[in-house]
XYZ file of C-alpha atoms in Angstrom:
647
model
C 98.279 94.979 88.192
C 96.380 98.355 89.214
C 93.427 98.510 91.303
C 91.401 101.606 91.681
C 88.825 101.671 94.404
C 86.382 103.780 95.045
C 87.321 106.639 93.432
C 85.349 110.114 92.746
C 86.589 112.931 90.730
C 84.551 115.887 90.215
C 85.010 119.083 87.479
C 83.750 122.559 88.246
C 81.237 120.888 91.610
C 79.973 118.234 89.393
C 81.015 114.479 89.132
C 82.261 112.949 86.455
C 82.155 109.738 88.438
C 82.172 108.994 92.234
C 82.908 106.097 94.384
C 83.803 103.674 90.998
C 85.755 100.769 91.213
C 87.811 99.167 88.763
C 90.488 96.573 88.212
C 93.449 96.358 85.407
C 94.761 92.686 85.224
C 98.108 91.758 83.529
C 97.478 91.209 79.485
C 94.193 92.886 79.501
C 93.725 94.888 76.383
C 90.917 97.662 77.164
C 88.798 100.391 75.204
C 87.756 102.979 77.147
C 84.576 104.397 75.975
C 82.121 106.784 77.003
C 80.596 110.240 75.832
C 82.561 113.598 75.057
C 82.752 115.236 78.814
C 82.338 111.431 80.829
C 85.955 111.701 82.274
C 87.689 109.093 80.049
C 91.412 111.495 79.823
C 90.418 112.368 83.887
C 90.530 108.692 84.238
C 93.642 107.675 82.093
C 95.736 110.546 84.327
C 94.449 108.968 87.348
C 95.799 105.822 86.347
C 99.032 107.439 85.057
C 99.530 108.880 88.493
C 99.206 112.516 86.751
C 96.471 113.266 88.391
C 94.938 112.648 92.015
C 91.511 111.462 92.716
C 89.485 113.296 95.291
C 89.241 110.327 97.468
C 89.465 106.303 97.156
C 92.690 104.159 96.789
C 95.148 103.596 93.936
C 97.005 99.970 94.267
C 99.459 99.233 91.761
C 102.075 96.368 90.846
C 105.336 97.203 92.523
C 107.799 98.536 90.206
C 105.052 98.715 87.161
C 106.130 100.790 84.538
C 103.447 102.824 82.819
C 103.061 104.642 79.512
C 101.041 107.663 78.768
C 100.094 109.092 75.305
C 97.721 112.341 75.886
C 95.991 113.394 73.250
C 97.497 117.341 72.868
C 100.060 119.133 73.994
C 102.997 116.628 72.665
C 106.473 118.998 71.989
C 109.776 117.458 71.769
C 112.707 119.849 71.284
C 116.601 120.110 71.444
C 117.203 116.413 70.238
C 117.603 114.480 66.935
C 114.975 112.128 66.922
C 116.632 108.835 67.343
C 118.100 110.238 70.621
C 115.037 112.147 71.885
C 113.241 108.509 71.228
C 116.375 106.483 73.240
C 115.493 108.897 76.155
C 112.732 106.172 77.332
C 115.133 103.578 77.707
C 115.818 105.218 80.997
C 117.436 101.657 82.758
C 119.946 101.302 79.402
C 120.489 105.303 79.613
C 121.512 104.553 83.380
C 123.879 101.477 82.655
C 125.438 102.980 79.974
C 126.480 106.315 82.030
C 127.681 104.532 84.426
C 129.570 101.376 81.954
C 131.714 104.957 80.834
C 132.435 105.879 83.974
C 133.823 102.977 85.246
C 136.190 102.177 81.998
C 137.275 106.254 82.575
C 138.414 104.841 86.166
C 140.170 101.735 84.516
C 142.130 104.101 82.507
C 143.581 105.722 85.637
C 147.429 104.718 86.281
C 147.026 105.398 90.501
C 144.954 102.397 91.010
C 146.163 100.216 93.194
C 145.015 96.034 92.669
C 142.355 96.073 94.642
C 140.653 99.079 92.931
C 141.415 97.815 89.868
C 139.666 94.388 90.168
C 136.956 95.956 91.880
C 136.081 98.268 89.119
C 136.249 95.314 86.250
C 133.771 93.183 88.546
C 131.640 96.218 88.756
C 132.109 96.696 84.840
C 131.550 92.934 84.655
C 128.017 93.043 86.071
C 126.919 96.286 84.390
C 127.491 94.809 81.222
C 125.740 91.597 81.571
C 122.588 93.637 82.929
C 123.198 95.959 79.700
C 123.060 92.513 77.655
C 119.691 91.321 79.657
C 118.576 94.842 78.521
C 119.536 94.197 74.874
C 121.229 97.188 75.038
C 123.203 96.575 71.771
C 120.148 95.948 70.030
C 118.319 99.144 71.164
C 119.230 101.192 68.474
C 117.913 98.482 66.570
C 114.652 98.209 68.075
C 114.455 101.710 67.589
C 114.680 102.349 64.490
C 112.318 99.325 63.881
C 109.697 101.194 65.935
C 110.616 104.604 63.893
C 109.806 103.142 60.616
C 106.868 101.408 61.660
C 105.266 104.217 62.425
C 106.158 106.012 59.245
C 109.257 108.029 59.632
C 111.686 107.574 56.871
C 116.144 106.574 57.828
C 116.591 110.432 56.691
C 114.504 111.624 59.488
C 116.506 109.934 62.449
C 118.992 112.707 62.943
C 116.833 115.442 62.268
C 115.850 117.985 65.295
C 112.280 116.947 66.967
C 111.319 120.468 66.687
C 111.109 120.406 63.208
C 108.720 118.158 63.298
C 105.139 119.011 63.365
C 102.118 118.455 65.583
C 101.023 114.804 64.378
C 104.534 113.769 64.138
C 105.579 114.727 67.814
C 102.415 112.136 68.527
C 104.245 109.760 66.691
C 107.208 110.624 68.730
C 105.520 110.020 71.949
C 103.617 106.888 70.974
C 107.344 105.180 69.609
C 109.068 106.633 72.878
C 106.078 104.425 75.049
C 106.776 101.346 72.947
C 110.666 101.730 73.317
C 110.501 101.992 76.936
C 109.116 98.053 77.100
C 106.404 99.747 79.994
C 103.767 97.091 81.235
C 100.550 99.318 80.781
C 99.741 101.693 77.654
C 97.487 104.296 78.439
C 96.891 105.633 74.241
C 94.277 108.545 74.141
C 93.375 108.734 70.267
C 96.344 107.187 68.990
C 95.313 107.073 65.742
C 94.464 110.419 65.065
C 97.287 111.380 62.876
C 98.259 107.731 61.590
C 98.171 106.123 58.022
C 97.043 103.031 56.887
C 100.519 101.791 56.640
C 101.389 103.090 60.287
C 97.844 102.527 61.784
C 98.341 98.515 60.570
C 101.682 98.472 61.881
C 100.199 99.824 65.639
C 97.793 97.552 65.173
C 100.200 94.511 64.928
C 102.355 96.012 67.517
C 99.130 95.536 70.259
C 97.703 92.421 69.125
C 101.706 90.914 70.091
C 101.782 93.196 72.886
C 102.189 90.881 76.653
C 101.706 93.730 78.926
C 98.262 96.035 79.305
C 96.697 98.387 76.877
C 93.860 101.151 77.809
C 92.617 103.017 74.545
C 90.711 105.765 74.082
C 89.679 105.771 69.750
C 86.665 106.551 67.699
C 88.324 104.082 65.391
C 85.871 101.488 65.573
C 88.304 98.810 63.604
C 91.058 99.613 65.145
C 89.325 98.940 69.169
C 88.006 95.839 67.218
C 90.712 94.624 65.789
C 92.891 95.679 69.081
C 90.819 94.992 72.417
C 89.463 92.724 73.886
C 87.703 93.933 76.530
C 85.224 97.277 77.206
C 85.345 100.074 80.100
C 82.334 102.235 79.835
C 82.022 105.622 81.760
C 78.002 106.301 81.884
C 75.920 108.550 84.007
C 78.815 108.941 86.027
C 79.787 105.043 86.725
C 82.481 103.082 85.696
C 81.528 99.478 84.365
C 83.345 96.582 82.971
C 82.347 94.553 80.214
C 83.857 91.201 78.191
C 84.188 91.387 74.520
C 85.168 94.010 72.065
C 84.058 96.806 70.735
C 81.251 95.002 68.556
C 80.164 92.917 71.511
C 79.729 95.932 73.847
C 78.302 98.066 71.057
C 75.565 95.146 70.580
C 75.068 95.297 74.412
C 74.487 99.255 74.714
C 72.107 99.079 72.278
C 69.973 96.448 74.176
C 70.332 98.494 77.140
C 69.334 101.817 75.829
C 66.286 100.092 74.500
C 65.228 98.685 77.978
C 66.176 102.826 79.641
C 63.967 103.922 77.256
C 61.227 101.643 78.063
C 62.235 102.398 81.488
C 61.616 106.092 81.060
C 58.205 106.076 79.288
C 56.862 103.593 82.307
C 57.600 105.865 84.698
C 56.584 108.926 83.044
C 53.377 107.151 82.354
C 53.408 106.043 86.050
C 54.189 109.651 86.858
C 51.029 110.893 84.760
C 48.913 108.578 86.672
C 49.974 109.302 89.931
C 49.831 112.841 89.650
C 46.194 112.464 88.226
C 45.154 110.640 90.746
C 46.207 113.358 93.478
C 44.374 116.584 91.416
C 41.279 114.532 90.942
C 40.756 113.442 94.829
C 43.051 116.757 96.241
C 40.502 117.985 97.782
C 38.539 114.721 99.232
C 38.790 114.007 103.105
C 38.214 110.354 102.504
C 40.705 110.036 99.577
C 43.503 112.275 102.149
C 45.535 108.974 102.919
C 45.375 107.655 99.543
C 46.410 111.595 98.198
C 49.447 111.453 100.904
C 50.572 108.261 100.162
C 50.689 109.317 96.021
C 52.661 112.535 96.769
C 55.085 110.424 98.881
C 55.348 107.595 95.606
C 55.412 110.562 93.105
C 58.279 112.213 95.515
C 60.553 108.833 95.167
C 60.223 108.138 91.780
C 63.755 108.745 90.075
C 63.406 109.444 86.111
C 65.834 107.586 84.232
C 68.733 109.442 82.407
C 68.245 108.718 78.349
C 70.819 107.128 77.002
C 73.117 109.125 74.308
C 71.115 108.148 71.049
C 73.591 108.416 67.676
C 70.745 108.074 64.985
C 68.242 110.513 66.131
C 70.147 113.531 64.462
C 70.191 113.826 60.423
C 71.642 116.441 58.981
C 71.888 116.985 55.164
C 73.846 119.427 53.201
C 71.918 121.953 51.158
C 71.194 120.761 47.459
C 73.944 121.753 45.612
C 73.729 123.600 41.825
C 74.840 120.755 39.170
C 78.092 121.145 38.120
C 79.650 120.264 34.738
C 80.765 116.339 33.847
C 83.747 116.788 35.595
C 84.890 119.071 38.725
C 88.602 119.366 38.160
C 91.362 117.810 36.098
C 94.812 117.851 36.608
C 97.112 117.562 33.911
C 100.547 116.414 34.191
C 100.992 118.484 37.538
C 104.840 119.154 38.958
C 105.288 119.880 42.721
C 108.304 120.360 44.537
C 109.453 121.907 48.105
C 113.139 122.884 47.663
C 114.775 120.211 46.511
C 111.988 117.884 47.565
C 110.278 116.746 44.131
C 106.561 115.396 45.430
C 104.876 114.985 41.652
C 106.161 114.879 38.795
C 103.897 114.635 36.117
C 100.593 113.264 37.260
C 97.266 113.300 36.220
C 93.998 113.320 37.909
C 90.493 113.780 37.106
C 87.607 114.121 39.307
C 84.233 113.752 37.616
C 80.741 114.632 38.528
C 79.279 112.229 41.339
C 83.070 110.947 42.490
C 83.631 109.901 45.663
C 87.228 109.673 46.092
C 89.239 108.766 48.738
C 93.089 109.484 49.375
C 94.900 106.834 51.171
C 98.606 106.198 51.302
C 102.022 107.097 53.765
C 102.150 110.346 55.874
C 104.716 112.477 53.945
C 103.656 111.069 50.384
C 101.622 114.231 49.427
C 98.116 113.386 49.909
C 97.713 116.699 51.390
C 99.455 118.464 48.935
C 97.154 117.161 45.973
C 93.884 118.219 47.885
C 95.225 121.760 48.566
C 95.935 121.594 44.427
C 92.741 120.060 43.492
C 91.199 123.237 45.937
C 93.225 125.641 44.213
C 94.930 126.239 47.725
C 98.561 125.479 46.814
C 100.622 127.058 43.116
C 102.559 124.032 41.136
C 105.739 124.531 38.943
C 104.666 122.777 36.331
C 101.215 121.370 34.154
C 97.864 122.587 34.329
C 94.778 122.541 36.845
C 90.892 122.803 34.961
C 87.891 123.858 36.518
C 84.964 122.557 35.253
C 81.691 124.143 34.349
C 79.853 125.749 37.595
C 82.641 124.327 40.031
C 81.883 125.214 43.828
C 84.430 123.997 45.811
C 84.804 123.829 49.886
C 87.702 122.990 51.740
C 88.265 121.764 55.064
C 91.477 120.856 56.576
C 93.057 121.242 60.121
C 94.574 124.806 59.658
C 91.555 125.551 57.964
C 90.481 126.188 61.088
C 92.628 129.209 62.003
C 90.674 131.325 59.014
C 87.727 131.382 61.509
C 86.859 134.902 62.533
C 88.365 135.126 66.253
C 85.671 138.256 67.334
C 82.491 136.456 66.796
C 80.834 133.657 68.555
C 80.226 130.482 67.038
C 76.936 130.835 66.552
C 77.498 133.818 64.709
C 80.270 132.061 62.428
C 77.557 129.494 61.047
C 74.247 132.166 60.930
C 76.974 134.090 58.609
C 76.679 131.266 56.342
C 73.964 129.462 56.747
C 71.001 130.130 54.608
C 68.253 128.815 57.044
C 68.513 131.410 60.076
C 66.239 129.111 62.365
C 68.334 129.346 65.557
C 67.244 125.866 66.606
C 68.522 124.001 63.321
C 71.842 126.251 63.810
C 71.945 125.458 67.695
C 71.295 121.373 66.662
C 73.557 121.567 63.741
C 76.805 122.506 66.488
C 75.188 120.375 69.073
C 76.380 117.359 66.675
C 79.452 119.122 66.353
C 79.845 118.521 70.366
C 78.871 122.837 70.962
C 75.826 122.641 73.536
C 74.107 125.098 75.761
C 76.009 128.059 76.610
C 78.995 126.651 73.671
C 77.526 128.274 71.367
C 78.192 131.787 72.755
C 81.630 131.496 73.141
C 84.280 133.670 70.776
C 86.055 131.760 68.499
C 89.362 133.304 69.947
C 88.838 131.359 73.353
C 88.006 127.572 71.427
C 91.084 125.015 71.464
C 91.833 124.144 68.669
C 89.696 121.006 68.016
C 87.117 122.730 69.152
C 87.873 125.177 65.729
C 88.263 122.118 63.554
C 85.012 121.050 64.398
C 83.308 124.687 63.978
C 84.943 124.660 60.318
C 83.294 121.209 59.132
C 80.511 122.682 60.852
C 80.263 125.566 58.065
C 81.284 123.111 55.280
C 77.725 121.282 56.212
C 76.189 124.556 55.314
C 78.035 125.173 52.172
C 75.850 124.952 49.157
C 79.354 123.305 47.211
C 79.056 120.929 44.812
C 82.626 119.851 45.290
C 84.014 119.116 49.004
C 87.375 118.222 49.943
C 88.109 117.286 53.270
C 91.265 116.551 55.155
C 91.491 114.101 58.554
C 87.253 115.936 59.049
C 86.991 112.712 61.893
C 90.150 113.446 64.229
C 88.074 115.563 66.739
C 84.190 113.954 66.382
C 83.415 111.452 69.200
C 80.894 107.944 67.795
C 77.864 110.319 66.976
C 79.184 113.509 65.482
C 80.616 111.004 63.361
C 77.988 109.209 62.121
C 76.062 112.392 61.430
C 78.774 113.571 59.159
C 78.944 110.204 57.342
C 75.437 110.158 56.776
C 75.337 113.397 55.614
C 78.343 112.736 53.246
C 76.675 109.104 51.819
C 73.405 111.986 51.111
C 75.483 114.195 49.326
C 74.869 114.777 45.650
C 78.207 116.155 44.611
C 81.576 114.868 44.599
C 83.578 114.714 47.313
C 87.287 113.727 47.998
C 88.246 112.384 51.360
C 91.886 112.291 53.125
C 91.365 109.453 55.568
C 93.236 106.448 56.841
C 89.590 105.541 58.877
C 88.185 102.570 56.862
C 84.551 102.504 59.158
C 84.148 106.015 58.283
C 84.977 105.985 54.304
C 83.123 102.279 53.531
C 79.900 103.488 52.732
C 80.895 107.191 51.401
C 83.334 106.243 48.667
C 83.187 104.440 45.462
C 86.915 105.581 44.390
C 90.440 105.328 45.959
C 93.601 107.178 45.032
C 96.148 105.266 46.868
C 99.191 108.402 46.530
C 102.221 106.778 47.506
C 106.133 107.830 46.540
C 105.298 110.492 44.172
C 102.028 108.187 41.604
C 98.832 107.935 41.676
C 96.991 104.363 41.607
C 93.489 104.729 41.029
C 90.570 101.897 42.421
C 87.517 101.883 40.639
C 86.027 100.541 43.996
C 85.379 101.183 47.494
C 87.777 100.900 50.200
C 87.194 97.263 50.645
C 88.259 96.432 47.069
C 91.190 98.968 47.646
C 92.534 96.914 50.943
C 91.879 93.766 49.091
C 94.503 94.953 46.768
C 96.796 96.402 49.277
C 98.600 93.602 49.691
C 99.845 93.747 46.096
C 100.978 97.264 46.066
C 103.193 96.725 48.911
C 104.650 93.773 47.977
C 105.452 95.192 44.850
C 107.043 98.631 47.195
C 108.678 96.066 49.265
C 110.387 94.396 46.416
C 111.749 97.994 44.678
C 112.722 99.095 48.726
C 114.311 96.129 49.272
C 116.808 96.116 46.642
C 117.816 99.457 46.876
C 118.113 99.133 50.460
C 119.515 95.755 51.138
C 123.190 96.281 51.229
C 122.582 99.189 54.055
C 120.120 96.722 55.664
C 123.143 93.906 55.978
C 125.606 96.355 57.136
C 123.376 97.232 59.916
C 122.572 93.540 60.585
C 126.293 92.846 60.674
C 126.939 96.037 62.834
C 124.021 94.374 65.218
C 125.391 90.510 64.847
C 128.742 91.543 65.952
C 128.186 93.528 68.834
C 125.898 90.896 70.180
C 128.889 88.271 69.630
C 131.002 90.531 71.493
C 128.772 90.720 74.402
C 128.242 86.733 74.601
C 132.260 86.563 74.414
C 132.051 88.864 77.550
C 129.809 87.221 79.438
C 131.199 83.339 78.796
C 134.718 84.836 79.378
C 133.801 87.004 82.572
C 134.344 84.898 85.220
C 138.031 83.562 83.678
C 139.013 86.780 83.158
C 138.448 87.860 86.529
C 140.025 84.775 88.395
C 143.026 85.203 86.232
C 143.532 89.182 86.581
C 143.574 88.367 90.372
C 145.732 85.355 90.188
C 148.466 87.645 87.960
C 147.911 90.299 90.799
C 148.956 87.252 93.046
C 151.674 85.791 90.789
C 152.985 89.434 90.788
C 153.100 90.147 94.240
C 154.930 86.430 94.789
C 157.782 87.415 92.370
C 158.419 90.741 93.799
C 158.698 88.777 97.350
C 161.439 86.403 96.029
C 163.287 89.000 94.313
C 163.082 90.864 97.105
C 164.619 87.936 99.336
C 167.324 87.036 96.070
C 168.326 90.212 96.876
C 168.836 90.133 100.549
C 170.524 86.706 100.499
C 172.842 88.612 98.375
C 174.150 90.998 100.148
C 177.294 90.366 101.751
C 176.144 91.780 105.260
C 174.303 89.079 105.703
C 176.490 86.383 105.438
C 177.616 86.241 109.106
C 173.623 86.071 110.065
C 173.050 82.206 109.716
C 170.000 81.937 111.303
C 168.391 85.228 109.135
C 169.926 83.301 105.831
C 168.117 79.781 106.824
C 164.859 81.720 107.358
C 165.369 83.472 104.486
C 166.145 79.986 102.545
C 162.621 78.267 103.495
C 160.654 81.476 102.674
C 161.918 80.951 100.024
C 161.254 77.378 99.250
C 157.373 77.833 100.664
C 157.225 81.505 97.819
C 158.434 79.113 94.819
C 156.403 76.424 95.741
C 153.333 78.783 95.654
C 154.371 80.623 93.085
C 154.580 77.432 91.273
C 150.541 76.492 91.645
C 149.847 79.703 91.029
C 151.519 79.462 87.958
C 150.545 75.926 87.128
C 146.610 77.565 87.955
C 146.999 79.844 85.472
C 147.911 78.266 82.921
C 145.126 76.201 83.713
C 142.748 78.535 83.016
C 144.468 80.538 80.076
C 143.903 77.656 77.948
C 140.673 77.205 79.111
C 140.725 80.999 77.945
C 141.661 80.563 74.715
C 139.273 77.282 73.782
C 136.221 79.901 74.755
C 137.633 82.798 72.840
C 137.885 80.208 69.811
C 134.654 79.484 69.872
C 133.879 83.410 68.829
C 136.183 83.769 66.466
């Protein structure tokens, strides 16, 4: 399918990797995997043909069709969404242009016969390559796609610039799947998916016959997803069967045997260069000295291997806070004339460890900015407890940051500990090394500010943390420290999450917040998707009915425009042979009127000889005219038995 070969690419006079080789096959579903700064986006834009290596060879599949969903920068603007999403279906898009062109020519009264039956042959095969397209059904598929991933029937003729940043992912990542391409190229698809959507990707893969490269620190999901592992490391590209799991089991083996590999030849190293100071200055030992310089000079030290458990990192120990943190009592929310809550309740008590799950749009946001205090209700009441310290993190948390100072200054500000080297390995975790931490917070992108603001909530002396989507920009290890540091933490806490890895061994509550309720688990998130299945079943049956009659109209809609099309194509070829053998019929009858006519006319009946030839032309125009006739019956009937079969 796509064969790279000896590729290098290079950033700022370094290599990310250089003369790698590596092969895509058809069905292969791949993670791509390697640490922050390997080259694993470099590599997906290589493979997207974005991008240009600085040498090697590129082979791909002829007339492959490839899909690409970066990780930033997604805007869509000037459409409604169902039409900004149909813009993939570039072959339909074509057909369809030029199926209304061609019926605008048919309409035409200056074509002669021969035009005309061109332009219905031409019409003829567009639409059977629209119906090999399932063009009818596109809308369809659509719309399928649309929901999947979470939008809502209302949302399909809104404007894609209303939408905002995680939702023009969404866009993107339905736009690849409409398209039917034969290689995904996903780079952190799941950042901004639920549970609901994130399952329904998931399916979408696993059923998926062309290729798949992802790039996730969704462990599950590259489990549950892939099937094979690319790993960028110390600037090679290499290949391995098996999952996630598998290659995670693998990597672990390995780093063990670098590591013994490194202290052998540092101990080696030792030896050597003990040898040359003791017998340095020796004229009998000067071969032997030579000979150790030249050993010591070829030695290469082995590269460590990124380690993800040598880094702990604890918040400070909180003051105790009252039995309970905040309760909310029968809490009202609306935007416009968008009623979120009406009504609900929520306590969080001392120790909690809550997490919200549920749809994107269902307000699980909303009630952390109200537990916080961030957000004003229209109705009920919100109760601190006794010594509450909250801390809040959620993306546009991140724009509070203080643009003039560095990041290092932003955490000394609030960190209680000034030790530079805690501070400096505190943002090293957070993926800020070396000269990072100098930088002004004005020049950071903006993951790089979302990970400076979780960086300050680990300093926080809070007994009460609330954090929204805090693992969308951590690679494996940033990640682990902050879940380690979270299962540590004596407070309570309340997570927004759809990553199940993350929140199993953090939370012992979930809130699943779905279509204006609150269900509460008294379990983890296990117990929680043990019970999934119930809740939506029970959504299912309530969507269903209220949806069902809309649901069979658009069935119907889809039935009968699929009915049409197979009426087309079994009737095509009739059609055609009996438009052209009217054309002829037509042309014959205009002929013998024509010669009716001549025969009489009185001037001609002194011309014997012109009325005898006139006589058997005649005869022979009849006699055709006849078969003809006779032939198209023929095939009128045969007309009508197909066209009853559609009825």
């Amino acid at each position: 399918m796509i064969d790279l070969r000896n590729i290098s690419v290079q950033f700022t006079g370094n290599y990310l990797f250089q003369d790698v080789s590596l092969k895509i096959n058809s069905g292969d579903k791949l993670a791509l995997v390697g640490s922050n700064g390997s080259g694993k986006s470099s590599l997906l834009n290589i493979i997207s043909g974005k991008a240009e290596p600085e040498n090697g060879t590129i082979q791909k599949q002829k007339n492959i069709s490839i899909g690409y969903l970066p990780q930033e920068q997604i805007v869509h603007k000037g459409k409604n969404l169902i039409d900004e999403v149909s813009t993939a279906m570039k072959d339909i898009k074509f057909l369809q242009t030029k199926e209304d062109e061609l019926l605008k020519k048919l309409e035409s009264s200056d074509l002669s016969d021969e035009e005309n039956g061109e332009f219905v042959i031409q019409l003829g095969d567009v639409q059977i390559q629209l119906e090999e397209l399932d063009s009818y059904g596109a809308n369809h598929k659509i719309e399928k796609v649309l929901m999947g991933l979470g939008f809502e029937e209302k949302d399909f003729l809104r404007l894609t610039d209303e939408f905002s940043g995680g939702w023009q992912m969404r866009i993107a990542l339905a736009k690849i799947i409409a398209a039917q391409n034969d290689l995904l190229l996903i780079d952190e698809p799941t950042n901004h998916l639920d549970l609901d959507s994130l399952e329904w990707i998931t399916d979408f893969i696993q059923n998926f016959k062309g290729s798949v490269v992802s790039v996730s620190h969704d462990r599950n999901f590259l489990n549950d997803t892939t099937n094979k592992t690319i790993e960028i490391f110390n600037g090679k590209i290499s290949l391995y069967n098996g999952n996630i799991e598998a290659f995670l089991k693998y990597k672990s083996e390995r780093n063990e045997q670098l590591v013994n590999q490194r202290v052998n030849q540092l101990k080696k190293i030792k030896e050597t260069e003990r040898f040359i100071e003791r017998f340095r200055y020796k004229a009998t030992k000067a071969k032997q000295v030579q000979s150790r310089v030249k050993q010591l000079e070829k030695i290469s030290i082995t590269d460590l291997p990124e380690n993800e458990k040598t880094i702990s990192i604890n918040f400070p120990q909180p003051p105790k806070s009252g039995v309970f943190n905040v309760e909310l009592n029968r809490i009202n929310k609306s935007f416009g004339q968008n009623q979120l809550f009406k009504g609900i309740d929520l306590r969080i008590k001392r120790g909690d460890k809550i997490a919200f799950v549920g749809p994107n749009g269902s307000g699980k946001t909303t009630l952390a900015k109200i537990l916080a205090g961030k957000l004003q209700f229209e109705k009920g009441e919100r109760i601190e407890g006794h010594n509450n310290i909250v801390s809040y993190y959620s993306q546009d948390v991140a724009d509070s940051l203080n643009p003039e100072i560095t990041v290092l200054e932003t955490v000394e500000m609030i960190s209680e500990n000034k030790n530079l080297s805690h501070l400096r390995t505190l943002l090293g975790t957070f993926l800020f090394t070396g000269d990072d931490v100098f930088k002004k917070v004005s020049v950071l992108s903006g993951g790089e500010k979302s990970r400076l603001a979780l960086a300050k909530i680990l300093l926080s002396k809070s007994n009460f943390i609330i954090l929204d989507e805090p693992t969308n920009h951590l690679d494996y290890s940033s990640k682990a420290v902050l879940q380690n540091a979270l299962v540590n933490f004596s407070g309570s806490l309340v997570l927004v999450s759809h990553d199940v890895e993350f929140l199993s061994p953090i939370v012992n509550h979930v809130v699943d917040v779905r279509k204006g309720k609150l269900k509460i688990f008294e379990g983890g998130i296990e117990y929680y998707l043990s019970k999934r299945k119930e809740i939506l079943e029970s959504d299912n049956v309530i969507s269903t009915k209220k949806s069902s009659e809309e649901s069979l109209k658009k069935d119907q809609k889809r039935i009968e425009a699929e009915l049409r099309q197979k009426r087309f194509r079994a009737t095509k070829d009739l059609k055609e042979k009996i438009l052209l053998l009217e054309n002829e019929i037509e042309k014959f009858e205009i002929n013998i009127a024509d010669i009716n006519k001549e025969l009489f006319n009185p001037d001609s009946y002194d011309d014997h000889f012109r009325i005898k030839e006139l006589n058997n032309k005649l005869i022979e125009l009849k006699s055709q005219l006849e078969l003809k006739t006779k032939e198209w019956e023929v095939l009128s009937a045969q007309l009508e038995e197909v066209e009853k079969r559609f009825v």
